[in-house]
CSV table of C-alpha atoms in Angstrom, one decimal:
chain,number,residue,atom,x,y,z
A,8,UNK,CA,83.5,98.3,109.9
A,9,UNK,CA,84.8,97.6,113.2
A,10,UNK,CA,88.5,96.5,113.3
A,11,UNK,CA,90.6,94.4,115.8
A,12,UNK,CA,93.2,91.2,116.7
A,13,UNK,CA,92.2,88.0,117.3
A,14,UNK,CA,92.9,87.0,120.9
A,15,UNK,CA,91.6,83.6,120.8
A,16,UNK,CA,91.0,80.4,118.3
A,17,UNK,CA,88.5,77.5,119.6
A,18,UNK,CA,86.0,75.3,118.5
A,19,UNK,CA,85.3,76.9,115.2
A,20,UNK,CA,84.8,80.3,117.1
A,21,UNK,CA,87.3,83.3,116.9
A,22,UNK,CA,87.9,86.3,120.0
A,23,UNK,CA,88.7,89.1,118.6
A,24,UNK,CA,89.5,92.2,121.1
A,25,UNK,CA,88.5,95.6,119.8
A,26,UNK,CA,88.1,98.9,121.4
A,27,UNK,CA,84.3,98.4,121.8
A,28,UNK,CA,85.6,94.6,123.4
A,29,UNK,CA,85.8,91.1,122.8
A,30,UNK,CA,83.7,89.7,119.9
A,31,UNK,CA,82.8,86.3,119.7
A,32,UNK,CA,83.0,85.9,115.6
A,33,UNK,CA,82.6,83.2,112.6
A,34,UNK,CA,84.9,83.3,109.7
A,35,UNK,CA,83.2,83.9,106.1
A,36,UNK,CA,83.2,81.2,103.9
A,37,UNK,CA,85.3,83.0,101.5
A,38,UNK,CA,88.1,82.4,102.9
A,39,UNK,CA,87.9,78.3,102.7
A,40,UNK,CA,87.7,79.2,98.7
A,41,UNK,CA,90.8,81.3,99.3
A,42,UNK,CA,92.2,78.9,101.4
A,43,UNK,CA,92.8,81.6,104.3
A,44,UNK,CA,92.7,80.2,107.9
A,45,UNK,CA,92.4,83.1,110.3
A,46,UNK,CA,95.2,82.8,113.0
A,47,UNK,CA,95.0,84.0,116.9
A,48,UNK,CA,97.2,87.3,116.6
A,49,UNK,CA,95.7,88.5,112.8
A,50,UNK,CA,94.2,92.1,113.0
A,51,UNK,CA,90.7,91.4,111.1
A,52,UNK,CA,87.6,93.3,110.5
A,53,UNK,CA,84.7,91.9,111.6
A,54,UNK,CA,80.6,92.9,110.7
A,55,UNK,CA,78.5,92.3,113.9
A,56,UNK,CA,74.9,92.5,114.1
A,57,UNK,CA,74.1,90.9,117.4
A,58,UNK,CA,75.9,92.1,120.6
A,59,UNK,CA,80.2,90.8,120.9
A,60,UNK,CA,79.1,88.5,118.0
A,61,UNK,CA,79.8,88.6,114.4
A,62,UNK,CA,81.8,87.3,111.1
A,63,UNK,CA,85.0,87.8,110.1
A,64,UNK,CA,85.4,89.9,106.7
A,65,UNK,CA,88.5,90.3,106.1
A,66,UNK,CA,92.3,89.7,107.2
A,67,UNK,CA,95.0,92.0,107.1
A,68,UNK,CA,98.5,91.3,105.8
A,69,UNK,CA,100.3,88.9,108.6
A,70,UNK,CA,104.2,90.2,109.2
A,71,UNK,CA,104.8,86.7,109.8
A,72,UNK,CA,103.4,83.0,110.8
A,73,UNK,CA,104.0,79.9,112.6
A,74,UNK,CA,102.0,76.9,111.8
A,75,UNK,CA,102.8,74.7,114.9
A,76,UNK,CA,101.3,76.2,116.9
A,77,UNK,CA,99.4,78.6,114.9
A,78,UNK,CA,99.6,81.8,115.6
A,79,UNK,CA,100.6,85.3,113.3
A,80,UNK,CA,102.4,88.7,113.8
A,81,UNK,CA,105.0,87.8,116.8
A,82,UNK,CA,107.0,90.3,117.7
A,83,UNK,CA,109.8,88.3,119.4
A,84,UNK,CA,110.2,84.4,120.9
A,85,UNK,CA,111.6,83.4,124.0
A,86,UNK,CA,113.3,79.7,124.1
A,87,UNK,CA,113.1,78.5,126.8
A,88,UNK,CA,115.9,76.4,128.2
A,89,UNK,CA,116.4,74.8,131.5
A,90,UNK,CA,119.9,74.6,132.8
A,91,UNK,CA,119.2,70.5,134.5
A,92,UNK,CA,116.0,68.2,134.3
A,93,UNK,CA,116.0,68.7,131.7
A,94,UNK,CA,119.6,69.1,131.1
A,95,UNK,CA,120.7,72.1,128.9
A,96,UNK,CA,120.8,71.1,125.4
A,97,UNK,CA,123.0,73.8,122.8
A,98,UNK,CA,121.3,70.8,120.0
A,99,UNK,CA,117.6,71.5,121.1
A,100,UNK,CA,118.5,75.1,121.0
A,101,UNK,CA,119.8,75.6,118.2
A,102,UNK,CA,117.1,73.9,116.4
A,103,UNK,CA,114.5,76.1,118.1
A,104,UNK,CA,116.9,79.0,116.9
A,105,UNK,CA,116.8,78.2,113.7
A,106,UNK,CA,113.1,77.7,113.1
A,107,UNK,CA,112.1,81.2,114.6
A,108,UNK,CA,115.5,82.8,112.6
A,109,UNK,CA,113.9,80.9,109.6
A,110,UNK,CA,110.4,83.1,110.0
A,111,UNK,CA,112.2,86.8,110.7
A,112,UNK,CA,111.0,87.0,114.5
A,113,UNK,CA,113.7,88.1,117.1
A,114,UNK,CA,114.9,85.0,119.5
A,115,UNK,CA,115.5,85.7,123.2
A,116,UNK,CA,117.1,83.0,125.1
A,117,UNK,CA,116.0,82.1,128.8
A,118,UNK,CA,117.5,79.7,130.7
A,119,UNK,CA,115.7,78.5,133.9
A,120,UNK,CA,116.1,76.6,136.8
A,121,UNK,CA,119.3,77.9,137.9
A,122,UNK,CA,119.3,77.8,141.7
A,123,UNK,CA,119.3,73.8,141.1
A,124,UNK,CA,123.0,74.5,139.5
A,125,UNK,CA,126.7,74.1,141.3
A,126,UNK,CA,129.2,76.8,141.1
A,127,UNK,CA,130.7,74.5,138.6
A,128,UNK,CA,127.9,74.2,136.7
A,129,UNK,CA,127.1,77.7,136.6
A,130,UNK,CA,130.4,78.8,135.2
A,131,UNK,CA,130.0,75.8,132.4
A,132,UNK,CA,126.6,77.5,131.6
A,133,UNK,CA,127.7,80.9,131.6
A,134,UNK,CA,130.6,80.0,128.6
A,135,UNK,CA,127.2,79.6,126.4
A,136,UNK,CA,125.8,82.2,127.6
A,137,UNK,CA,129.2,84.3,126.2
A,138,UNK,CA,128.7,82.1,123.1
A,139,UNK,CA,125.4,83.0,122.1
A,140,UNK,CA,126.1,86.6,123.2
A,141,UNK,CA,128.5,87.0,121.2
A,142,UNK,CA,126.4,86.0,118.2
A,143,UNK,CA,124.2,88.6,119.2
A,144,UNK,CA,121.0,86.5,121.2
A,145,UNK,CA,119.6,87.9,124.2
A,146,UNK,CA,120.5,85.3,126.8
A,147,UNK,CA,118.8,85.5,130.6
A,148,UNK,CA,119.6,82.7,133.2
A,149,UNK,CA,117.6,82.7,136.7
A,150,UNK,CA,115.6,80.7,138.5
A,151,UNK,CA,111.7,81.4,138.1
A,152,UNK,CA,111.0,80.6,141.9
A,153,UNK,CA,112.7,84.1,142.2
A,154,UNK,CA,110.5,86.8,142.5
A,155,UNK,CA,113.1,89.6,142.1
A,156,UNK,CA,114.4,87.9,138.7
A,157,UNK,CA,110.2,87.9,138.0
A,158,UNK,CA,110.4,91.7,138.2
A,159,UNK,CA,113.3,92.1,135.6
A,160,UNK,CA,112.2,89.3,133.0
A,161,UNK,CA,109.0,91.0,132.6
A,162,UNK,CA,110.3,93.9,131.1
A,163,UNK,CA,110.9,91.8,128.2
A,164,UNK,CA,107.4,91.3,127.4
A,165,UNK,CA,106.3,94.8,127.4
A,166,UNK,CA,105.3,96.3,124.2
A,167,UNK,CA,105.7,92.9,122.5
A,168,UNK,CA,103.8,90.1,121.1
A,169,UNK,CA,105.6,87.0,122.5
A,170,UNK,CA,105.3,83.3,122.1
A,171,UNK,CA,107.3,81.2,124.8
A,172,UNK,CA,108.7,77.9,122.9
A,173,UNK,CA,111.1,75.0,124.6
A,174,UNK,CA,111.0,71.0,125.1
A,175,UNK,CA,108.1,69.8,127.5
A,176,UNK,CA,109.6,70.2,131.1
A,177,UNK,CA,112.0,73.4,131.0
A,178,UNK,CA,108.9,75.3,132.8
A,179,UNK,CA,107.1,77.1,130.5
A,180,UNK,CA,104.1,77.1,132.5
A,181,UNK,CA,105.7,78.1,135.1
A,182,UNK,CA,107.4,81.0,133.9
A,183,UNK,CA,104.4,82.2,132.5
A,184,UNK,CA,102.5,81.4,136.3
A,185,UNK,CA,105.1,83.1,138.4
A,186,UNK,CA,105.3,86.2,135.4
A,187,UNK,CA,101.5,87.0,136.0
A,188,UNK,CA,99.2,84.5,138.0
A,189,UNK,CA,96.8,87.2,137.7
A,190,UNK,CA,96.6,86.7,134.2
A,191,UNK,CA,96.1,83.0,134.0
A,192,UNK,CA,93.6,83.2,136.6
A,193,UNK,CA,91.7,86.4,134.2
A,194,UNK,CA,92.2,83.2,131.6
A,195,UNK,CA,90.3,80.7,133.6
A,196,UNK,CA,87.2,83.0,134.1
A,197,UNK,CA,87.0,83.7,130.7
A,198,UNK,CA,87.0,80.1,130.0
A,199,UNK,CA,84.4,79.4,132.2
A,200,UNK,CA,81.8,82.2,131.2
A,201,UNK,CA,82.0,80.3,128.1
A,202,UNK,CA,80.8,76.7,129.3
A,203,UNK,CA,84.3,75.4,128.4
A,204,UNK,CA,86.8,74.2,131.0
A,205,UNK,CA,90.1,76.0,130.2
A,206,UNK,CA,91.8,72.6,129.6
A,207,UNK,CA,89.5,70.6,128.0
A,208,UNK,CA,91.1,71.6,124.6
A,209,UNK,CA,94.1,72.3,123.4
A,210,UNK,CA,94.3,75.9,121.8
A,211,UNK,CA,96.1,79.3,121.4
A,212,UNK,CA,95.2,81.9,123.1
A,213,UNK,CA,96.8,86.0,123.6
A,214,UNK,CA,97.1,86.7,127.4
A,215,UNK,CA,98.1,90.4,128.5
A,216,UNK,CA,101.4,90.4,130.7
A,217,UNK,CA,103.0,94.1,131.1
A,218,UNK,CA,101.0,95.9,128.6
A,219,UNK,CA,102.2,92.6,125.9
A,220,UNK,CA,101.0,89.7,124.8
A,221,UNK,CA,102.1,86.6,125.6
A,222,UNK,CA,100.9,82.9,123.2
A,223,UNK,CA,100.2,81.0,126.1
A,224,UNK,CA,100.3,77.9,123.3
A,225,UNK,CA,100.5,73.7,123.4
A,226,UNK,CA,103.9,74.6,122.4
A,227,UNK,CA,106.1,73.4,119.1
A,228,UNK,CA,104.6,70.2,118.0
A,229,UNK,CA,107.2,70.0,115.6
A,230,UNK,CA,110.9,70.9,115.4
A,231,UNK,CA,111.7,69.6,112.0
A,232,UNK,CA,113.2,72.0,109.3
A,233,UNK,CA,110.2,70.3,106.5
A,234,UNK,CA,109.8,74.4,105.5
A,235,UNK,CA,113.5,75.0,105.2
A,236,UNK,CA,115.8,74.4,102.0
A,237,UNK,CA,119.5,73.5,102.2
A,238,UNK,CA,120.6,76.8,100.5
A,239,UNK,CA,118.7,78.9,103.0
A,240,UNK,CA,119.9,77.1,106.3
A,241,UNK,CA,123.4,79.7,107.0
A,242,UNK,CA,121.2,82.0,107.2
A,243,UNK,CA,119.3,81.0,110.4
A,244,UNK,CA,122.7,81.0,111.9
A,245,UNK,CA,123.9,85.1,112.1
A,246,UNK,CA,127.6,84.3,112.5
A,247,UNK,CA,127.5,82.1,108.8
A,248,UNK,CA,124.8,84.7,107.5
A,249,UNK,CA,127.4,87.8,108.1
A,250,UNK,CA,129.9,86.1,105.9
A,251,UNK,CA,128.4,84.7,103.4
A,252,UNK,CA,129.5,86.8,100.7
A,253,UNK,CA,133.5,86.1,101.8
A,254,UNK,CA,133.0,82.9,100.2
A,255,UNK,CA,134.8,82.0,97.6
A,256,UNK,CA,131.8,80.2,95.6
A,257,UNK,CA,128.0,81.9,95.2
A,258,UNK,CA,125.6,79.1,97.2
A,259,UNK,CA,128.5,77.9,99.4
A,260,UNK,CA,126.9,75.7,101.9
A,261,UNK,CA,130.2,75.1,104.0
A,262,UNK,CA,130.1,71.5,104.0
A,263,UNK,CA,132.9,70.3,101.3
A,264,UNK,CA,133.6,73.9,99.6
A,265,UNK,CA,137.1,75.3,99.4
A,266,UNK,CA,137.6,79.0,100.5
A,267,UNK,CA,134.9,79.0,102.6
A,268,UNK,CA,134.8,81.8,104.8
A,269,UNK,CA,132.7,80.0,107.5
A,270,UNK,CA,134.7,77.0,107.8
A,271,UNK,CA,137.7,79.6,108.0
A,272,UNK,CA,136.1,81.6,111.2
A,273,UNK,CA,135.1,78.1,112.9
A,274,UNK,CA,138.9,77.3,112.6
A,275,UNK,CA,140.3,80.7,113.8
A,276,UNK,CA,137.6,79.9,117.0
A,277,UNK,CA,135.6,83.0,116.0
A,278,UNK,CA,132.6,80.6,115.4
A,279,UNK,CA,131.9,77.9,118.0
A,280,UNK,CA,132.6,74.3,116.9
A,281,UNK,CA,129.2,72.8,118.3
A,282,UNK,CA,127.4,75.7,116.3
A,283,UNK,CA,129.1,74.8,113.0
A,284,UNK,CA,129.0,71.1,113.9
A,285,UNK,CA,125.0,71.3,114.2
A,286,UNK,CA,124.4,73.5,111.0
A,287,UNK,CA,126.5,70.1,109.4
A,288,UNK,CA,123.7,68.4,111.3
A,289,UNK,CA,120.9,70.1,110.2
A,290,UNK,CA,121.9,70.1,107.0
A,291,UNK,CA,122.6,66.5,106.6
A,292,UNK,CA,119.2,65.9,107.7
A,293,UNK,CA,117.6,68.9,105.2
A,294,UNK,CA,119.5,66.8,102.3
A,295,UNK,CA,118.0,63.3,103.2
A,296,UNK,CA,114.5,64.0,103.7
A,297,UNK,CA,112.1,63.0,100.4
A,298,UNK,CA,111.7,65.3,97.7
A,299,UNK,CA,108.3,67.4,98.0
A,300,UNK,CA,106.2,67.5,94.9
């Protein structure tokens, strides 16, 4: 039985690309009584009987997910952030930090719109940039109108399965436009063959940038931490999660604990205040929300 990834999600129908090419499939109904959704980015295995269409029959073990948007087995996100209209936000990113550290997929930090900065500005920016280096993130700042900076940010999608995620106006789009206009023009065809205009619906779909795939996606409809407990939130945060055991008390969530081997680095400046001060945040708001039954 003929094995490959699903590509594409809409209107009930699923694309899956396999060697023999894109198949235009059904899910069983099996997997409504097994309460299985199949997710653009699951490696299935399909039966078809007519030509590029068939039915799902099975779905592989998914490395990870993400539910907003929906989409399974990423390789790596990249936030991005822009560095004015919108202004940067360390809040906003840190919350979109959190939520990818919370599902295990590697965070890569861009931050765009550069060449609107002053010299002033830039040298502000580039103390966070240190910062989150230092933590061990992969931060980029350029300016996506360059096509030289194009060249090198593309490397990072190579080999990868990557889904782009920032607040509405940081450029997404156009990151992904000026990264491979090709592709989103490959996009629109395929659309069309199909009797559907490419943005009469909102859906996920796998494009091919530099031998990778990029989610070009609707984005994070959500940035709430609803699938995160209080006890598991220092660990989204690698500076806390590296010194956890130097606490003095098992389940420390550095709020109010003595001995507290986080609260000890954010006063000896090895941790940034605004980081510790938005886990405190975070936290706060993890505590407060209704119970789930």
């Amino acid at each position: 039985m003929p094995e490959g990834r699903i590509i594409k999600a809409l209107s009930g129908f699923y694309y899956v690309q396999a060697t023999e090419g894109v198949f235009q499939c059904k899910s069983r109904g099996v997997f409504r009584k097994k309460n299985i959704t199949p997710l653009v980015g699951d490696y299935v295995s399909f039966d078809h009987r007519e030509e590029n269409e068939g039915y799902i029959t099975e779905v592989k073990v998914r490395t990870n997910e993400l539910i907003r948007p929906p989409i399974a087995n990423i390789t790596q996100a990249i936030i991005v952030s822009s560095a004015t209209m919108p202004d940067f936000s360390t809040t906003l990113l840190d919350r979109f930090l959190v939520l990818i550290e919370a599902k295990g997929i590697t965070p890569i930090i861009f931050i765009t719109k550069t060449d609107l900065l002053t010299d002033e500005q830039i040298v502000d920016l580039k103390e966070y940039q240190a910062d989150y280096e230092g933590i061990g993130y992969k931060v980029e700042m350029f300016s996506a109108k360059d096509p030289k900076e194009m060249v090198r940010i593309k490397d990072y999608l190579k080999d990868q399965v990557t889904v782009i995620a920032g607040q509405s106006g940081v450029g997404k789009s156009s990151l992904i436009n000026a990264l491979s206009p090709e592709s989103l023009l490959k996009t629109a065809d395929i659309s069309k063959s199909l009797g559907r205009g490419k943005h009469t619906t909102r859906h996920v779909e796998l494009i091919e940038i530099n031998n990778g795939l990029v989610a070009d996606t609707p984005g994070f409809s959500a940035l709430d931490f609803s699938e995160i407990e209080a006890d598991e939130l220092s660990s989204c945060f690698p500076e806390m999660r590296e010194r956890l055991e130097n606490c003095k008390f098992r389940g420390c969530l550095h709020a109010k604990e003595p001995k507290c081997a986080v609260k000890d680095a954010v006063e000896q400046g090895e941790i940034p205040m605004y980081r510790y001060e938005h886990y405190i945040s975070f936290l706060e708001e993890i505590q407060s929300r209704k119970p789930r039954y």
